[in-house]
mmCIF file of C-alpha atoms in Angstrom:
data_model
loop_
_atom_site.group_PDB
_atom_site.id
_atom_site.type_symbol
_atom_site.label_atom_id
_atom_site.label_comp_id
_atom_site.label_asym_id
_atom_site.label_seq_id
_atom_site.Cartn_x
_atom_site.Cartn_y
_atom_site.Cartn_z
ATOM 1 C CA ASP P 1 85.250 83.738 104.608
ATOM 2 C CA ALA P 2 85.242 80.705 106.897
ATOM 3 C CA GLY P 3 88.126 81.979 108.954
ATOM 4 C CA VAL P 4 91.049 79.862 110.076
ATOM 5 C CA ILE P 5 90.135 76.187 110.048
ATOM 6 C CA GLN P 6 91.759 73.598 112.290
ATOM 7 C CA SER P 7 91.327 69.868 112.515
ATOM 8 C CA PRO P 8 90.755 67.814 114.462
ATOM 9 C CA ARG P 9 89.016 69.858 117.161
ATOM 10 C CA HIS P 10 89.760 67.236 119.772
ATOM 11 C CA GLU P 11 92.425 64.555 119.809
ATOM 12 C CA VAL P 12 93.002 61.921 122.443
ATOM 13 C CA THR P 13 96.017 59.704 121.990
ATOM 14 C CA GLU P 14 98.301 57.481 123.961
ATOM 15 C CA MET P 15 101.827 58.361 124.922
ATOM 16 C CA GLY P 16 104.285 57.469 122.197
ATOM 17 C CA GLN P 17 101.855 57.889 119.331
ATOM 18 C CA GLU P 18 102.297 60.356 116.499
ATOM 19 C CA VAL P 19 99.898 63.285 116.410
ATOM 20 C CA THR P 20 99.264 65.537 113.419
ATOM 21 C CA LEU P 21 97.359 68.793 113.749
ATOM 22 C CA ARG P 22 96.133 70.591 110.656
ATOM 23 C CA CYS P 23 95.453 74.204 109.790
ATOM 24 C CA LYS P 24 93.996 76.082 106.843
ATOM 25 C CA PRO P 25 94.702 79.822 107.055
ATOM 26 C CA ILE P 26 92.437 82.565 105.774
ATOM 27 C CA SER P 27 92.817 82.851 102.021
ATOM 28 C CA GLY P 28 95.265 85.575 101.088
ATOM 29 C CA HIS P 29 97.008 85.708 104.457
ATOM 30 C CA ASP P 30 100.748 85.284 104.088
ATOM 31 C CA TYR P 31 101.676 84.676 107.728
ATOM 32 C CA LEU P 32 100.781 81.563 109.682
ATOM 33 C CA PHE P 33 101.440 81.004 113.384
ATOM 34 C CA TRP P 34 101.222 77.980 115.657
ATOM 35 C CA TYR P 35 100.574 78.580 119.366
ATOM 36 C CA ARG P 36 100.203 76.309 122.361
ATOM 37 C CA GLN P 37 98.015 77.226 125.344
ATOM 38 C CA THR P 38 98.270 75.632 128.783
ATOM 39 C CA MET P 39 97.258 76.783 132.224
ATOM 40 C CA MET P 40 100.853 76.695 133.403
ATOM 41 C CA ARG P 41 102.568 78.441 130.499
ATOM 42 C CA GLY P 42 99.771 80.479 128.931
ATOM 43 C CA LEU P 43 99.874 81.244 125.203
ATOM 44 C CA GLU P 44 103.217 80.413 123.637
ATOM 45 C CA LEU P 45 104.297 80.974 120.048
ATOM 46 C CA LEU P 46 105.814 77.779 118.682
ATOM 47 C CA ILE P 47 106.665 78.679 115.090
ATOM 48 C CA TYR P 48 105.578 80.997 112.331
ATOM 49 C CA PHE P 49 105.759 81.014 108.548
ATOM 50 C CA ASN P 50 105.826 83.728 105.915
ATOM 51 C CA ASN P 51 104.845 82.734 102.390
ATOM 52 C CA ASN P 52 105.147 79.066 103.410
ATOM 53 C CA VAL P 53 108.711 79.492 104.695
ATOM 54 C CA PRO P 54 109.464 78.959 108.409
ATOM 55 C CA ILE P 55 110.763 82.234 109.842
ATOM 56 C CA ASP P 56 111.171 81.544 113.534
ATOM 57 C CA ASP P 57 110.923 78.167 115.227
ATOM 58 C CA SER P 58 112.621 79.161 118.462
ATOM 59 C CA GLY P 59 109.454 78.358 120.406
ATOM 60 C CA MET P 60 109.315 74.730 119.322
ATOM 61 C CA PRO P 61 109.893 72.880 122.585
ATOM 62 C CA GLU P 62 112.017 70.014 121.318
ATOM 63 C CA ASP P 63 112.821 67.836 118.361
ATOM 64 C CA ARG P 64 109.650 65.838 118.850
ATOM 65 C CA PHE P 65 107.785 68.816 117.372
ATOM 66 C CA SER P 66 107.881 69.659 113.683
ATOM 67 C CA ALA P 67 105.822 71.919 111.446
ATOM 68 C CA LYS P 68 105.418 72.215 107.722
ATOM 69 C CA MET P 69 103.615 74.451 105.287
ATOM 70 C CA PRO P 70 103.655 72.774 101.874
ATOM 71 C CA ASN P 71 101.428 75.434 100.298
ATOM 72 C CA ALA P 72 99.651 78.671 101.096
ATOM 73 C CA SER P 73 96.480 76.968 102.248
ATOM 74 C CA PHE P 74 97.730 74.199 104.510
ATOM 75 C CA SER P 75 100.021 73.660 107.463
ATOM 76 C CA THR P 76 100.670 70.790 109.852
ATOM 77 C CA LEU P 77 102.116 70.529 113.321
ATOM 78 C CA LYS P 78 103.379 67.077 114.153
ATOM 79 C CA ILE P 79 104.394 65.607 117.497
ATOM 80 C CA GLN P 80 106.293 62.340 117.406
ATOM 81 C CA PRO P 81 106.394 60.680 119.874
ATOM 82 C CA SER P 82 103.742 62.398 121.976
ATOM 83 C CA GLU P 83 104.034 62.717 125.757
ATOM 84 C CA PRO P 84 101.464 63.560 128.444
ATOM 85 C CA ARG P 85 103.080 66.983 128.968
ATOM 86 C CA ASP P 86 102.138 67.843 125.375
ATOM 87 C CA SER P 87 98.492 67.980 126.433
ATOM 88 C CA ALA P 88 97.279 71.484 125.592
ATOM 89 C CA VAL P 89 95.154 73.487 123.206
ATOM 90 C CA TYR P 90 97.015 74.193 119.981
ATOM 91 C CA PHE P 91 95.953 77.253 118.030
ATOM 92 C CA CYS P 92 96.776 78.193 114.502
ATOM 93 C CA ALA P 93 96.532 81.855 113.504
ATOM 94 C CA SER P 94 97.014 83.731 110.270
ATOM 95 C CA SER P 95 97.566 87.349 109.347
ATOM 96 C CA LEU P 96 98.016 89.700 106.432
ATOM 97 C CA SER P 97 98.659 92.785 108.526
ATOM 98 C CA SER P 98 99.235 93.209 112.240
ATOM 99 C CA GLU P 99 96.007 91.533 113.378
ATOM 100 C CA GLN P 100 96.253 87.804 113.885
ATOM 101 C CA TYR P 101 93.123 85.713 113.398
ATOM 102 C CA PHE P 102 92.998 82.572 115.494
ATOM 103 C CA GLY P 103 91.438 79.276 114.587
ATOM 104 C CA PRO P 104 89.160 77.379 116.982
ATOM 105 C CA GLY P 105 92.042 75.309 118.303
ATOM 106 C CA THR P 106 92.733 71.615 118.732
ATOM 107 C CA ARG P 107 92.465 70.243 122.246
ATOM 108 C CA LEU P 108 95.098 67.527 122.546
ATOM 109 C CA THR P 109 95.068 65.026 125.368
ATOM 110 C CA VAL P 110 97.923 62.553 125.653
ATOM 111 C CA THR P 111 97.311 59.730 128.120
ATOM 112 C CA GLY O 1 113.630 88.327 124.478
ATOM 113 C CA GLU O 2 110.445 90.139 125.402
ATOM 114 C CA ASN O 3 108.769 89.512 128.760
ATOM 115 C CA VAL O 4 105.214 90.658 129.454
ATOM 116 C CA GLU O 5 103.723 90.727 132.923
ATOM 117 C CA GLN O 6 99.984 91.129 133.467
ATOM 118 C CA HIS O 7 97.960 92.019 136.561
ATOM 119 C CA PRO O 8 95.662 91.147 138.148
ATOM 120 C CA SER O 9 95.204 87.474 137.352
ATOM 121 C CA THR O 10 91.537 87.657 138.367
ATOM 122 C CA LEU O 11 89.207 90.620 138.548
ATOM 123 C CA SER O 12 85.624 90.708 139.726
ATOM 124 C CA VAL O 13 83.469 93.792 139.199
ATOM 125 C CA GLN O 14 79.825 94.682 139.476
ATOM 126 C CA GLU O 15 77.892 95.264 136.289
ATOM 127 C CA GLY O 16 78.233 98.887 135.261
ATOM 128 C CA ASP O 17 81.544 99.404 137.032
ATOM 129 C CA SER O 18 84.870 99.924 135.267
ATOM 130 C CA ALA O 19 87.631 97.343 134.947
ATOM 131 C CA VAL O 20 91.328 98.031 134.504
ATOM 132 C CA ILE O 21 93.967 95.485 133.512
ATOM 133 C CA LYS O 22 97.650 96.413 133.516
ATOM 134 C CA CYS O 23 100.660 95.041 131.648
ATOM 135 C CA THR O 24 104.353 95.801 131.627
ATOM 136 C CA TYR O 25 106.869 94.852 128.973
ATOM 137 C CA SER O 26 110.642 94.615 129.003
ATOM 138 C CA ASP O 27 111.851 95.220 125.453
ATOM 139 C CA SER O 28 112.013 98.914 124.593
ATOM 140 C CA ALA O 29 111.973 97.946 120.902
ATOM 141 C CA SER O 30 108.389 96.702 121.176
ATOM 142 C CA ASN O 31 105.962 99.082 119.509
ATOM 143 C CA TYR O 32 102.766 97.118 118.976
ATOM 144 C CA PHE O 33 100.444 96.171 121.854
ATOM 145 C CA PRO O 34 97.263 94.223 121.118
ATOM 146 C CA TRP O 35 94.652 93.009 123.561
ATOM 147 C CA TYR O 36 92.805 89.747 123.031
ATOM 148 C CA LYS O 37 89.605 88.492 124.606
ATOM 149 C CA GLN O 38 89.079 84.778 125.054
ATOM 150 C CA GLU O 39 85.725 83.436 126.143
ATOM 151 C CA LEU O 40 85.578 80.011 127.759
ATOM 152 C CA GLY O 41 86.372 77.309 125.235
ATOM 153 C CA LYS O 42 86.734 79.818 122.399
ATOM 154 C CA ARG O 43 89.572 81.295 120.406
ATOM 155 C CA PRO O 44 91.384 84.521 121.335
ATOM 156 C CA GLN O 45 89.995 87.504 119.446
ATOM 157 C CA LEU O 46 91.566 90.909 119.013
ATOM 158 C CA ILE O 47 89.539 93.640 120.688
ATOM 159 C CA ILE O 48 91.855 96.632 120.440
ATOM 160 C CA ASP O 49 95.487 97.428 119.751
ATOM 161 C CA ILE O 50 97.791 100.394 120.122
ATOM 162 C CA ARG O 51 101.067 101.398 118.591
ATOM 163 C CA SER O 52 103.796 103.328 120.328
ATOM 164 C CA ASN O 53 103.202 106.472 118.318
ATOM 165 C CA VAL O 54 100.015 107.162 120.297
ATOM 166 C CA GLY O 55 99.328 107.280 124.014
ATOM 167 C CA GLU O 56 95.667 106.332 124.052
ATOM 168 C CA LYS O 57 93.075 104.700 121.848
ATOM 169 C CA LYS O 58 89.346 104.264 122.397
ATOM 170 C CA ASP O 59 86.691 102.078 120.864
ATOM 171 C CA GLN O 60 83.286 102.534 122.444
ATOM 172 C CA ARG O 61 83.535 101.152 126.011
ATOM 173 C CA ILE O 62 87.119 99.975 125.601
ATOM 174 C CA ALA O 63 90.257 102.072 125.813
ATOM 175 C CA VAL O 64 93.948 101.336 125.969
ATOM 176 C CA THR O 65 96.675 103.598 127.298
ATOM 177 C CA LEU O 66 100.399 103.316 126.762
ATOM 178 C CA ASN O 67 103.296 104.765 128.724
ATOM 179 C CA LYS O 68 106.439 104.110 126.687
ATOM 180 C CA THR O 69 108.762 105.580 129.271
ATOM 181 C CA ALA O 70 107.533 103.292 132.005
ATOM 182 C CA LYS O 71 106.961 100.418 129.572
ATOM 183 C CA HIS O 72 103.438 99.733 130.645
ATOM 184 C CA PHE O 73 100.032 99.711 129.016
ATOM 185 C CA SER O 74 96.538 99.225 130.336
ATOM 186 C CA LEU O 75 93.105 98.136 129.180
ATOM 187 C CA HIS O 76 90.102 100.034 130.479
ATOM 188 C CA ILE O 77 86.564 98.722 130.123
ATOM 189 C CA THR O 78 83.783 101.086 131.192
ATOM 190 C CA GLU O 79 80.150 100.265 131.962
ATOM 191 C CA THR O 80 80.955 96.575 132.177
ATOM 192 C CA GLN O 81 78.335 94.056 131.091
ATOM 193 C CA PRO O 82 78.001 90.317 131.781
ATOM 194 C CA GLU O 83 79.166 89.559 128.234
ATOM 195 C CA ASP O 84 82.499 91.193 129.073
ATOM 196 C CA SER O 85 83.240 88.196 131.315
ATOM 197 C CA ALA O 86 86.207 86.411 129.726
ATOM 198 C CA VAL O 87 89.974 86.069 129.930
ATOM 199 C CA TYR O 88 91.858 89.059 128.568
ATOM 200 C CA PHE O 89 95.419 88.811 127.291
ATOM 201 C CA CYS O 90 97.812 91.623 126.574
ATOM 202 C CA ALA O 91 100.702 91.137 124.178
ATOM 203 C CA ALA O 92 103.724 93.007 122.894
ATOM 204 C CA SER O 93 105.864 92.845 119.772
ATOM 205 C CA MET O 94 107.750 94.801 117.200
ATOM 206 C CA ASP O 95 105.278 95.728 114.492
ATOM 207 C CA THR O 96 106.517 94.363 111.201
ATOM 208 C CA GLY O 97 103.155 94.796 109.547
ATOM 209 C CA GLY O 98 102.483 91.090 109.306
ATOM 210 C CA GLY O 99 104.729 88.644 111.059
ATOM 211 C CA ASN O 100 104.424 90.109 114.524
ATOM 212 C CA LYS O 101 106.046 87.756 117.018
ATOM 213 C CA LEU O 102 103.646 88.310 119.894
ATOM 214 C CA THR O 103 104.646 87.696 123.499
ATOM 215 C CA PHE O 104 101.530 87.297 125.609
ATOM 216 C CA GLY O 105 100.850 88.135 129.208
ATOM 217 C CA THR O 106 99.480 85.443 131.499
ATOM 218 C CA GLY O 107 95.885 86.604 131.216
ATOM 219 C CA THR O 108 93.260 88.199 133.460
ATOM 220 C CA GLN O 109 90.033 86.383 134.251
ATOM 221 C CA LEU O 110 87.374 89.115 134.350
ATOM 222 C CA LYS O 111 84.053 88.319 135.950
ATOM 223 C CA VAL O 112 81.217 90.809 135.723
ATOM 224 C CA GLU O 113 78.646 90.128 138.380
ATOM 225 C CA LEU O 114 74.995 91.095 138.175
#
């Protein structure tokens, strides 16, 4: 199994632009999580899905952030419009049981 | 909601020595406590976890202890090696068997010196 796949691995964009991060979970996993990691705030859970349905989005910082999971093998996290304070590493993780498997992350830089 | 505190933020040990990282949690309903290791520029990876029905768990050079009454748990690494150098995160959640909403500690940068 290839593990959790994320794209792009690096994204540099200008303030105000729309950013879309993509994630493919491990096949057969029914939970998908989006995390954000920064030096200041550490690892934060943004939102998670179960069987493609959003269960808890209380960690989504504001309305500029949205996430979708149209099918069991694909999820997106969108930021529109992006701001410099959104610069971070965004991880996607999936699980079938308690253990969460993280993807390689997307390093987002907003200038 | 859950709050997890982790100490120390940095830890430097000599190769072969032991390292101990401590975490406290606030929500008495939490019953699942994983530890993740994150090497520089890499993804977090689970190294060991413990549930509240046990007080200690070991896996080779790594062990985790849990004190439910005091709401704290610790990671112990014995005979440290240079490849143990990384950031270690503790986390806490209610174990639902799948959709565990993990709250992470702030991380401990462990450096194992030759």
